[in-house]
Short mmCIF file of C-alpha atoms in Angstrom, two decimals:
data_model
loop_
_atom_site.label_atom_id
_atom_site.label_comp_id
_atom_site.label_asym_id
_atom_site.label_seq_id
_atom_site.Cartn_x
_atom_site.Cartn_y
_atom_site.Cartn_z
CA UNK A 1 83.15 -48.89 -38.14
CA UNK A 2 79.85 -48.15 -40.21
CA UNK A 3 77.97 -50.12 -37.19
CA UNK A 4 79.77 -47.90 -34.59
CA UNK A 5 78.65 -44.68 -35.75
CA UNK A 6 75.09 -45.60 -36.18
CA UNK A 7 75.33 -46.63 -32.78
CA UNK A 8 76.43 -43.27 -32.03
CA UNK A 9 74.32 -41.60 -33.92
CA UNK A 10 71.27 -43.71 -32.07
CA UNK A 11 72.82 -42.48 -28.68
CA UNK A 12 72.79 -38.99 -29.52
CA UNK A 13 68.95 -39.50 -30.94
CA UNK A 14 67.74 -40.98 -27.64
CA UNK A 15 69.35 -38.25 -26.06
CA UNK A 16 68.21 -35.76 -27.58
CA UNK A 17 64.94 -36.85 -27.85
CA UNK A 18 64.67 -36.68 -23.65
CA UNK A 19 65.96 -33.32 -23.19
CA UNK A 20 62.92 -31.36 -21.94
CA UNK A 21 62.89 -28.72 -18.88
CA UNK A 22 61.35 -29.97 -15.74
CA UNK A 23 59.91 -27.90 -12.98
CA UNK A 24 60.82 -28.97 -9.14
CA UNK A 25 58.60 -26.49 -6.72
CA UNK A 26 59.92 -26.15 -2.87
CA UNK A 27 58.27 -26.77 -0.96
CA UNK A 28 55.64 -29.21 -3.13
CA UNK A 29 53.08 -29.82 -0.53
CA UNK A 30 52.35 -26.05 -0.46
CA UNK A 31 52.44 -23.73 2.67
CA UNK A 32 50.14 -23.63 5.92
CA UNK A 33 49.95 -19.90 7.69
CA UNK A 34 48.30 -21.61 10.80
CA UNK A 35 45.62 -19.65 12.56
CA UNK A 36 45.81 -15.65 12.97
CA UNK A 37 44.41 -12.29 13.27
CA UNK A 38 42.71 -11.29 9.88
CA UNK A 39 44.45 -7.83 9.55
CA UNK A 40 48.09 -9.20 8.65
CA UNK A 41 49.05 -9.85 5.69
CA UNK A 42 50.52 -13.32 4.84
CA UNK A 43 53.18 -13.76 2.69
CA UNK A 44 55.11 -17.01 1.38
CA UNK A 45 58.08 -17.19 -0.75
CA UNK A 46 58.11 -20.61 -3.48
CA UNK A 47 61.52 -21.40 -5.07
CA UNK A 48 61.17 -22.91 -9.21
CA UNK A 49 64.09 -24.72 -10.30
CA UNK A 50 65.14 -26.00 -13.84
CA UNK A 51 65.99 -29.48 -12.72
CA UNK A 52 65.74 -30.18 -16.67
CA UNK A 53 67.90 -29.61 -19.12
CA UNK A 54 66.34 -27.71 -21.63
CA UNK A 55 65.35 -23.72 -21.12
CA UNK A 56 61.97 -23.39 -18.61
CA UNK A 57 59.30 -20.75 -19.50
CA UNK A 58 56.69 -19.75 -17.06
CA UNK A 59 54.02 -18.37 -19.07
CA UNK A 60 50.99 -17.23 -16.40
CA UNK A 61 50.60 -17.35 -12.98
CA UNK A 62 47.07 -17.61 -12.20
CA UNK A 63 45.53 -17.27 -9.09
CA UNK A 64 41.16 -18.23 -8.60
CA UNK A 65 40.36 -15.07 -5.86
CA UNK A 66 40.62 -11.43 -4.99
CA UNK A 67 42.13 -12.51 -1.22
CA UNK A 68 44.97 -13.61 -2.68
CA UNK A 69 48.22 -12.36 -4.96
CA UNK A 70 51.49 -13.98 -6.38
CA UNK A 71 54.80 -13.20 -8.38
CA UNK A 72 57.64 -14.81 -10.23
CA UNK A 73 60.98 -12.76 -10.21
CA UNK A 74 61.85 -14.74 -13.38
CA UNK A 75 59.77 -16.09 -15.95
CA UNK A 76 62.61 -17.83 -18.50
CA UNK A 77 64.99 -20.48 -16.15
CA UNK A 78 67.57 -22.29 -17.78
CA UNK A 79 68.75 -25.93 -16.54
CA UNK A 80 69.84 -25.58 -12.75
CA UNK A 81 68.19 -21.56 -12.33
CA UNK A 82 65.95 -21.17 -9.82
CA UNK A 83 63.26 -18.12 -9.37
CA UNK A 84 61.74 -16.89 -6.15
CA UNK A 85 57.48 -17.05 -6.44
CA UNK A 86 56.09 -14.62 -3.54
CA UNK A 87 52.58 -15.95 -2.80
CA UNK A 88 50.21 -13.87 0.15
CA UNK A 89 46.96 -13.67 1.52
CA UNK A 90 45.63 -10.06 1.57
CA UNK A 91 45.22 -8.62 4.95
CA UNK A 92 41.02 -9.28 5.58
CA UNK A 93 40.35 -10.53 2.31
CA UNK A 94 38.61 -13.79 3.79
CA UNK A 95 37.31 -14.86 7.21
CA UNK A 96 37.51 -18.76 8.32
CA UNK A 97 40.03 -21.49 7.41
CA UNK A 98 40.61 -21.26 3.75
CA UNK A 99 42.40 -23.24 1.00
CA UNK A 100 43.75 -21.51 -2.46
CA UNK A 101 45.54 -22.50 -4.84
CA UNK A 102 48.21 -20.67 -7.35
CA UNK A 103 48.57 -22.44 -10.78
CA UNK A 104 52.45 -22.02 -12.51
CA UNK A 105 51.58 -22.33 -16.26
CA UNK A 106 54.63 -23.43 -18.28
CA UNK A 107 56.44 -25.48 -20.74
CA UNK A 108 58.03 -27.85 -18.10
CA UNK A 109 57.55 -31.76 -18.99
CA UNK A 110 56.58 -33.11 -15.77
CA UNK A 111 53.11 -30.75 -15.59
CA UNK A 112 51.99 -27.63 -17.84
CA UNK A 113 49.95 -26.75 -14.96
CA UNK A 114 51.54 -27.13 -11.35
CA UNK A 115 49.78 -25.85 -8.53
CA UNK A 116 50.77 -24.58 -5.18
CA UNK A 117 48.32 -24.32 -2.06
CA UNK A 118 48.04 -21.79 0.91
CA UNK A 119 46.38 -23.03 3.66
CA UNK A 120 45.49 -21.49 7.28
CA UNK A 121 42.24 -20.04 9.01
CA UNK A 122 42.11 -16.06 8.98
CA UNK A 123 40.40 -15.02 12.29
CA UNK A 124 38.24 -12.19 11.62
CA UNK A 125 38.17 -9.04 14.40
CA UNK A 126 34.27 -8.99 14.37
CA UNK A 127 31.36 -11.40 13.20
CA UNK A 128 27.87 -10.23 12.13
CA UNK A 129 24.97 -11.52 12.72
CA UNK A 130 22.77 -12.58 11.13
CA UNK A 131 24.71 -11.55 8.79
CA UNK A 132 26.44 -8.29 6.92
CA UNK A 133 24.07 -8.31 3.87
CA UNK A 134 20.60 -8.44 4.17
CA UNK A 135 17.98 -8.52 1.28
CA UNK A 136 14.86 -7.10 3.18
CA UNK A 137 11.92 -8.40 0.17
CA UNK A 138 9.06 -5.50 -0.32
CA UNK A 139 8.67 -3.35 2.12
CA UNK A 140 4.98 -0.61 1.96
CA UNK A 141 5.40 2.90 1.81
CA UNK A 142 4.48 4.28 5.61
CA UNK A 143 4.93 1.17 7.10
CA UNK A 144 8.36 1.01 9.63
CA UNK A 145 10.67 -0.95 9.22
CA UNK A 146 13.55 -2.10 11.72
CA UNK A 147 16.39 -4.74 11.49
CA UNK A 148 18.82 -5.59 14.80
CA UNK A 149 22.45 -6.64 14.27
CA UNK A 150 24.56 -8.15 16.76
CA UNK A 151 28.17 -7.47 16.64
CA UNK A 152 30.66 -9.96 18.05
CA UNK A 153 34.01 -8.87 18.62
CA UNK A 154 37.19 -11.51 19.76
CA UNK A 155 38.46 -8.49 21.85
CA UNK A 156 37.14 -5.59 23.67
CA UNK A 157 36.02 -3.13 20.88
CA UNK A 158 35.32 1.03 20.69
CA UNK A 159 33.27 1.85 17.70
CA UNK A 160 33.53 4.95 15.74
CA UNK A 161 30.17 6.75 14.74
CA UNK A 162 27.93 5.23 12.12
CA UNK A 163 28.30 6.77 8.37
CA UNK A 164 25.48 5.99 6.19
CA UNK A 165 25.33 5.68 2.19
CA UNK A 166 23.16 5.10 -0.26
CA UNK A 167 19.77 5.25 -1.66
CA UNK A 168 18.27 6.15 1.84
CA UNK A 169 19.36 7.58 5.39
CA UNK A 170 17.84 5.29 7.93
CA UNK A 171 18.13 5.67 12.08
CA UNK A 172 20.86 3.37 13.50
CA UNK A 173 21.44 3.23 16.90
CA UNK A 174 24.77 1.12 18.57
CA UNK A 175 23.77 -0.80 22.59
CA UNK A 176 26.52 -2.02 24.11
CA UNK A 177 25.76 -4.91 25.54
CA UNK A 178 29.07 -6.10 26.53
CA UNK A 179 32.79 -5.24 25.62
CA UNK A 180 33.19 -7.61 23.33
CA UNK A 181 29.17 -7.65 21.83
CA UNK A 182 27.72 -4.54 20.61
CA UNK A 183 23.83 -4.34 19.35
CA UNK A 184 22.86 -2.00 16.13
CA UNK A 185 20.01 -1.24 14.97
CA UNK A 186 18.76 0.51 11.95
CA UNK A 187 15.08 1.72 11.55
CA UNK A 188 13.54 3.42 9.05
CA UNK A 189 10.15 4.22 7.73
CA UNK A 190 9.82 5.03 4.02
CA UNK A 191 7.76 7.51 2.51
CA UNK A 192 7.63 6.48 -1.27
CA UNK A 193 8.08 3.69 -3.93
CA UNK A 194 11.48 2.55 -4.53
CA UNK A 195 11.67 0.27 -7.22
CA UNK A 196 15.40 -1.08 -5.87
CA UNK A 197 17.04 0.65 -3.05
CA UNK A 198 20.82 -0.07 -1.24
CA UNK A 199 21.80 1.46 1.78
CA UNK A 200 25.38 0.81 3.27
CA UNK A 201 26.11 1.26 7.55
CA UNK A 202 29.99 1.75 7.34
CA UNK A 203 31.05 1.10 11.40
CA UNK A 204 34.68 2.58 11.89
CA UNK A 205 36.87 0.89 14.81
CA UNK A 206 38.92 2.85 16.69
CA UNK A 207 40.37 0.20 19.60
CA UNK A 208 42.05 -1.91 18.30
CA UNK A 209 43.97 -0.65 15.94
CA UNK A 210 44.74 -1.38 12.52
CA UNK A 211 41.47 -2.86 11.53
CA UNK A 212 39.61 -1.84 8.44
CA UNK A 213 35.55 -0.56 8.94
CA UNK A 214 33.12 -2.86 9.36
CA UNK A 215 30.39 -3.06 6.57
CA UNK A 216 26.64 -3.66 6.76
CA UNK A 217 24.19 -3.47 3.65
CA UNK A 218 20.91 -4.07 2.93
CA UNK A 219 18.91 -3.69 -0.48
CA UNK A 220 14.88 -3.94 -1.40
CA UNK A 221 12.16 -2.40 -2.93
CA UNK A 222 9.39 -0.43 -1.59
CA UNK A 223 5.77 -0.50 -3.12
CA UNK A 224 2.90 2.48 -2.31
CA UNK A 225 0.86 1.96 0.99
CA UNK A 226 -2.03 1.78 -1.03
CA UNK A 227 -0.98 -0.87 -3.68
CA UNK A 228 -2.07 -4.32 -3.34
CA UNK A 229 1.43 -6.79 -3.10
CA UNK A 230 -0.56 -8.86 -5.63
CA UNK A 231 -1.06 -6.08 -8.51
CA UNK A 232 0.93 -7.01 -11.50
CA UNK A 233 0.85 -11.15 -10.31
#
């Protein structure tokens, strides 16, 4: 009898000692949005299950950019629950194929930190070139200055007048050269010393629809016409 119970009580040891909650993720090889227009939003839903036997806590959900967002609809999962984890890609938040990953923090036994991936290649409406922020260097007080931006669309495209910002108020000036490829250019000649200086050309679209403004920046400094670019080296 005495050798029966300890074998019992050995049993309920072992057993005991494997109870642990244990996180299964649907689908596990993450989710691939394909390729598509940059102004939609992409959304996924994840489903967490307890396959364990012991409660599951999801502490954090942690995400690694701004383009992205996700949520759990239940953070505490007992053995069989499942909750729903909503994962999307912000509407123009990145341009190109992309990769990111969400990271489920939690007490589960087969992996603290489980990660899920969103794949898929975000097709922006316009491209700049050579690109949509430009450091000019030092530029001399009374000397012009002029930078050209080309503007390629995927579809025909009607721009909305240019709004400047900033530290200055430079002369830009839209060509079309084609519906789908649109010149700018901004000129501007300063008149003093401008030890940093940012200027923003915000491009509204209105055909097609639904697409945010197109940004273009640049940033410098300015020295007097009569100082010598070496002074100060």
């Amino acid at each position: 009898m005495t050798n029966h119970c300890m074998i019992a009580v050995a049993v309920l040891v072992a057993g005991g000692a494997f109870a642990a909650p244990v996180l299964k993720i649907s689908p596990s090889s993450g989710f691939n949005f394909g390729k598509y227009p940059a102004n939609q939003e992409k959304k996924h839903t994840f489903l967490l299950t307890n396959t364990g036997d012991e409660l599951l806590k999801i502490d954090k959900i942690k995400i690694t950019c701004g383009c992205s967002a996700a949520d759990v609809d239940k953070k505490e999962l007992e053995p069989g629950e499942t909750a729903k984890l909503t994962a999307q890609i912000n509407r123009e938040s990145i341009a190109g194929p992309f990769s990111k990953g969400i990271f489920i923090h939690s007490n589960a036994s087969n992996g603290r930190i489980q990660v899920v991936t969103l794949n898929g290649e975000s097709v922006p409406l316009v491209t700049v070139l050579p690109q949509d922020k430009i450091y000019v260097g030092t530029l001399k007080a009374g000397r012009p200055f002029r930078q050209e931006f080309i503007l390629n669309a995927s579809e025909p495209t009607v721009w909305a007048k240019p709004k400047i910002t900033g530290d200055i108020q430079p002369v830009v000036a839209l060509e079309k050269l084609s519906d789908r490829q649109t010149k700018m250019t901004i000129s501007w000649t300063p008149e003093k010393e401008y030890s940093l200086f940012r200027c923003a050309v915000t491009l509204g679209i209105e055909s097609p629809a639904d697409w945010k403004p197109v940004e273009i920046s640049l940033q410098g400094r300015v020295t007097d016409s009569n100082d010598n670019l070496q002074k100060g080296q």
